[in-house]
Tab-separated table of C-alpha atoms in Angstrom:
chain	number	residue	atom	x	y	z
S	148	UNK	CA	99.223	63.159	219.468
S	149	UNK	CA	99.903	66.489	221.155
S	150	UNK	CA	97.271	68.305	220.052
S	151	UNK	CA	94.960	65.313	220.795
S	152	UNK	CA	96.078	64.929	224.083
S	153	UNK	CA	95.321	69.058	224.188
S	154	UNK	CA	91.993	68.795	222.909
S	155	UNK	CA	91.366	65.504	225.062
S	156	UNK	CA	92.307	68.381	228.019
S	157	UNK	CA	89.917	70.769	226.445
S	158	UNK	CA	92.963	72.890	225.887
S	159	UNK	CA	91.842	73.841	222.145
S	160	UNK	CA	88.518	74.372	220.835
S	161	UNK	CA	88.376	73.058	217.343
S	162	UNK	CA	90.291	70.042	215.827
S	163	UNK	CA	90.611	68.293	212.756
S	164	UNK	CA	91.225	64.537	213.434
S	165	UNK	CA	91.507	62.704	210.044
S	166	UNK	CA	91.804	59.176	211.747
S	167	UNK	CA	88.538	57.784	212.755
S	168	UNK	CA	90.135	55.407	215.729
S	169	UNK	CA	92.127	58.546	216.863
S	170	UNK	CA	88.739	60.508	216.823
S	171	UNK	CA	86.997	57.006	218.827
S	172	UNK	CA	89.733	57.283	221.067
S	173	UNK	CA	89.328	61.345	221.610
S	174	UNK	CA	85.769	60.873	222.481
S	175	UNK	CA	85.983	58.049	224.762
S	176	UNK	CA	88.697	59.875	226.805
S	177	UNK	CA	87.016	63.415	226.568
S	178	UNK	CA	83.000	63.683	226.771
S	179	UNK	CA	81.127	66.447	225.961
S	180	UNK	CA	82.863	67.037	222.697
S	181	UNK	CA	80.674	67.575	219.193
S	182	UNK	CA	81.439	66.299	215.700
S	183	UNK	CA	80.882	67.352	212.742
S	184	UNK	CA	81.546	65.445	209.726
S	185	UNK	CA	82.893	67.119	206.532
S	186	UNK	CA	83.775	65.974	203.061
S	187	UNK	CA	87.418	67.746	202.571
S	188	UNK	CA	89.942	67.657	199.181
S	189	UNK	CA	92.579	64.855	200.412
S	190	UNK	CA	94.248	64.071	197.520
S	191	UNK	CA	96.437	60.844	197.426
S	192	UNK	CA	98.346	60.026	194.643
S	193	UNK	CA	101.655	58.303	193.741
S	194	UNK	CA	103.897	61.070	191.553
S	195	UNK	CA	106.579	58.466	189.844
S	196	UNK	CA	109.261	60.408	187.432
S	197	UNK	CA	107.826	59.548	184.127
S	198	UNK	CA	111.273	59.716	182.279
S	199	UNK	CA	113.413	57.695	184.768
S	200	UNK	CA	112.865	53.324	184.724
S	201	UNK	CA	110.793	51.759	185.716
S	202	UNK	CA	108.405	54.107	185.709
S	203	UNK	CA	109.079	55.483	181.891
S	204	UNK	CA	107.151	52.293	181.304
S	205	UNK	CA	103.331	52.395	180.981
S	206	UNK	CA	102.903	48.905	182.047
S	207	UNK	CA	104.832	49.891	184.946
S	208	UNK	CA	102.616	52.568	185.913
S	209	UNK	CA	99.229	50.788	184.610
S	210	UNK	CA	100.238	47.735	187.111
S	211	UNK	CA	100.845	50.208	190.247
S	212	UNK	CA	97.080	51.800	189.115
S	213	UNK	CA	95.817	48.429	188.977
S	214	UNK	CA	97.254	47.349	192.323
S	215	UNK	CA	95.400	49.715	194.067
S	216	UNK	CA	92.252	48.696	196.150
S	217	UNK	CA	91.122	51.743	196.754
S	218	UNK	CA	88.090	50.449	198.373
S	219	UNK	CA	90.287	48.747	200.793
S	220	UNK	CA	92.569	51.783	201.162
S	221	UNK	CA	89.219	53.687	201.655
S	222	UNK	CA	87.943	50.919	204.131
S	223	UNK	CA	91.329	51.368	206.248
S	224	UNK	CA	91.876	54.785	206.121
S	225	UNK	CA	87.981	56.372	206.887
S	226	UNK	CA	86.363	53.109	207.734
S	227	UNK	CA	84.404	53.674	204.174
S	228	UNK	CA	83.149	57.339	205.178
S	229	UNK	CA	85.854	58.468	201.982
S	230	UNK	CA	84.950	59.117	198.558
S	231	UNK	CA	87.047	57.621	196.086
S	232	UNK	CA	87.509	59.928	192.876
S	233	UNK	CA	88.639	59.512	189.750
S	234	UNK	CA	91.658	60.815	188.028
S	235	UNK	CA	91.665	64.531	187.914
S	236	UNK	CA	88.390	65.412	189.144
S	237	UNK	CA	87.210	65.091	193.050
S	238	UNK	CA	83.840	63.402	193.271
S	239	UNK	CA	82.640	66.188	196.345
S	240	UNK	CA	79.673	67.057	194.222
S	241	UNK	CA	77.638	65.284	192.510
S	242	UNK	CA	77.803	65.948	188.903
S	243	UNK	CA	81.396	66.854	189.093
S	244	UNK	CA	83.098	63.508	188.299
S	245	UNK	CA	82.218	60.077	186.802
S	246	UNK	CA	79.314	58.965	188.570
S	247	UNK	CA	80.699	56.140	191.739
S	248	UNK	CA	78.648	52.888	189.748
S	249	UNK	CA	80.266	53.878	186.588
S	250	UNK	CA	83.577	54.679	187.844
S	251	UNK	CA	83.721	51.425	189.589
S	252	UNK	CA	83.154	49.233	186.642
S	253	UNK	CA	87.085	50.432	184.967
S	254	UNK	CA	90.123	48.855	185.411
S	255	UNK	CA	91.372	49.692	188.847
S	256	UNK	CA	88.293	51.013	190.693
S	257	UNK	CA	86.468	47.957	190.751
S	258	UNK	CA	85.502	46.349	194.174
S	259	UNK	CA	86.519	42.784	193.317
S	260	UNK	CA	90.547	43.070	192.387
S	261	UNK	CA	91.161	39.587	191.221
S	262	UNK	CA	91.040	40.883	187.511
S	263	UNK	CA	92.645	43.705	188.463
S	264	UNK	CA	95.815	42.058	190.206
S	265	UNK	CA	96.314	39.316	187.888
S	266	UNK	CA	96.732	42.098	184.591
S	267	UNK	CA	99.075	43.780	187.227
S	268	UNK	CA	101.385	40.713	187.661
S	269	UNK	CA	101.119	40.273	184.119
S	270	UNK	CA	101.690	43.609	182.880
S	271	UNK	CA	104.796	43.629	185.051
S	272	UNK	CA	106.240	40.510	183.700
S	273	UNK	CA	105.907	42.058	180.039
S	274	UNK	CA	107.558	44.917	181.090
S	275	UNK	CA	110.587	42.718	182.536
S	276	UNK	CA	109.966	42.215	186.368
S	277	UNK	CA	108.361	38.738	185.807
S	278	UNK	CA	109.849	38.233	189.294
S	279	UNK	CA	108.088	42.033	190.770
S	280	UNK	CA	110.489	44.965	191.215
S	281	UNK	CA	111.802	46.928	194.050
S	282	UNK	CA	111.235	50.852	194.098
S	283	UNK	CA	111.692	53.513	196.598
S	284	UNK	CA	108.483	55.804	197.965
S	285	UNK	CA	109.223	58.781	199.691
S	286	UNK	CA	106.544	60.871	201.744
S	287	UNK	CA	106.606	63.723	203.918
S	288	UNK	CA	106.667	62.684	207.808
S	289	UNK	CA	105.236	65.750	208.634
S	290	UNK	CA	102.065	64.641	206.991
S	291	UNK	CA	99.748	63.621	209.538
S	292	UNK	CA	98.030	61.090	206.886
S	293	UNK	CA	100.938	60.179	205.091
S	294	UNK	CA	102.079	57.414	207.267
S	295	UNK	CA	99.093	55.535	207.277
S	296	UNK	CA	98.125	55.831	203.431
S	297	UNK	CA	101.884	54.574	202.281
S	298	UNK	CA	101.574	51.541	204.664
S	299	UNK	CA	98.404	50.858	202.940
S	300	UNK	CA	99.818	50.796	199.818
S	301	UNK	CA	103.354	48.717	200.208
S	302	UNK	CA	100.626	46.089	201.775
S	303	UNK	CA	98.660	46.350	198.419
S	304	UNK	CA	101.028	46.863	195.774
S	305	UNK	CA	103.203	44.182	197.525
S	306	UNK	CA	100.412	41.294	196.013
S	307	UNK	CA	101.386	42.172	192.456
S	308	UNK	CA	105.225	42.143	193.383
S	309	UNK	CA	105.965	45.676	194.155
S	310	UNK	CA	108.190	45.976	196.817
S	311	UNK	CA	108.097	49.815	198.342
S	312	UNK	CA	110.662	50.600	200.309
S	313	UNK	CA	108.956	53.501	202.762
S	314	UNK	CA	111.633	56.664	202.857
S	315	UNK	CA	110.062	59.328	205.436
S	316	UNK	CA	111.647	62.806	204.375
S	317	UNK	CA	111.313	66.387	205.470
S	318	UNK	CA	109.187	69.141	203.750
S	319	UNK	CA	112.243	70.396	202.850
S	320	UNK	CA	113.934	67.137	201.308
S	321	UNK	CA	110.532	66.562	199.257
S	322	UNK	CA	110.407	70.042	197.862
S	323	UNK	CA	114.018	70.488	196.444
S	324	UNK	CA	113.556	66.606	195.133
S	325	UNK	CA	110.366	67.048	193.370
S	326	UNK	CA	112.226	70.729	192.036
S	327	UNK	CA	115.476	69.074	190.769
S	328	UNK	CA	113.725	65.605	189.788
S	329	UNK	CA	115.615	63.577	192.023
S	330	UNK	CA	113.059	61.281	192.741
């Protein structure tokens, strides 16, 4: 918000605003200002430790991928201006990744979820959390986008019966946690 508020003053000269009602906000309280639109590598992922339960369990992790509306999370987070990329490759060229109207016909990407979220819920009860499990998320607060994208997803991964429990942490924190494990 500071360095809104400073650009709002016309105290800085270039700014990258990655929330589009922060940017509608900018520009209705400063005129004059020019934007430019960009396509940038924001990479959003969940990281669970593969060898510690519940998430040494595929079904565990094939439910959380399934949970995820990322057309939603895209519709919330850019008002649809993101791309939404497959695993491992981004999509910022074309040619570069699974082409969008193939991409959204696999489990997970689809638009319509229904399929998707009832395999979740049932994946999960196979796996032994017929009632949904409880798990911890931690993010860095520093991370402007952070916030917003792990909100998104306890709302989402909550219809399947994940219950994320939202731990802010410092740069620090996250660093010697991913290092050592502990997470």
């Amino acid at each position: 918000s500071a360095r809104v508020g400073a650009m709002a003053a016309k105290e800085m000269d270039i700014l990258n605003v990655p929330d589009k009602r922060q940017l509608d906000s900018l520009l209705a309280a400063a005129g004059g200002l020019e934007v430019t639109e960009s396509v940038i590598d924001s990479v959003v992922g969940i990281l669970p430790h593969l060898t510690k339960a519940p998430f040494d369990d595929l079904r565990v992790r094939r439910a959380l991928h399934l949970g995820i509306d990322r057309h939603g999370m895209n519709q919330v987070l850019t008002q649809g201006k993101g791309l939404i990329d497959p695993p491992g490759m981004p999509a910022v060229k074309e040619g570069w990744a699974i082409p969008p109207e193939e991409l959204f016909r696999r489990p997970g990407f689809a638009k319509d979820k229904t399929a998707d979220l009832a395999q979740a819920k049932q994946l999960l009860t196979e796996a032994g959390y017929p009632e949904g499990l409880k798990t911890r998320l931690t993010y860095v607060r520093s991370w402007v986008s952070a916030p917003p994208i792990v909100e998104v997803l306890q709302n989402q991964l909550a219809k399947v019966g994940v219950q994320l429990e939202l731990q802010p942490v410092d740069t620090a924190a996250h660093n010697k946690a991913m290092s050592t494990g502990d997470y």
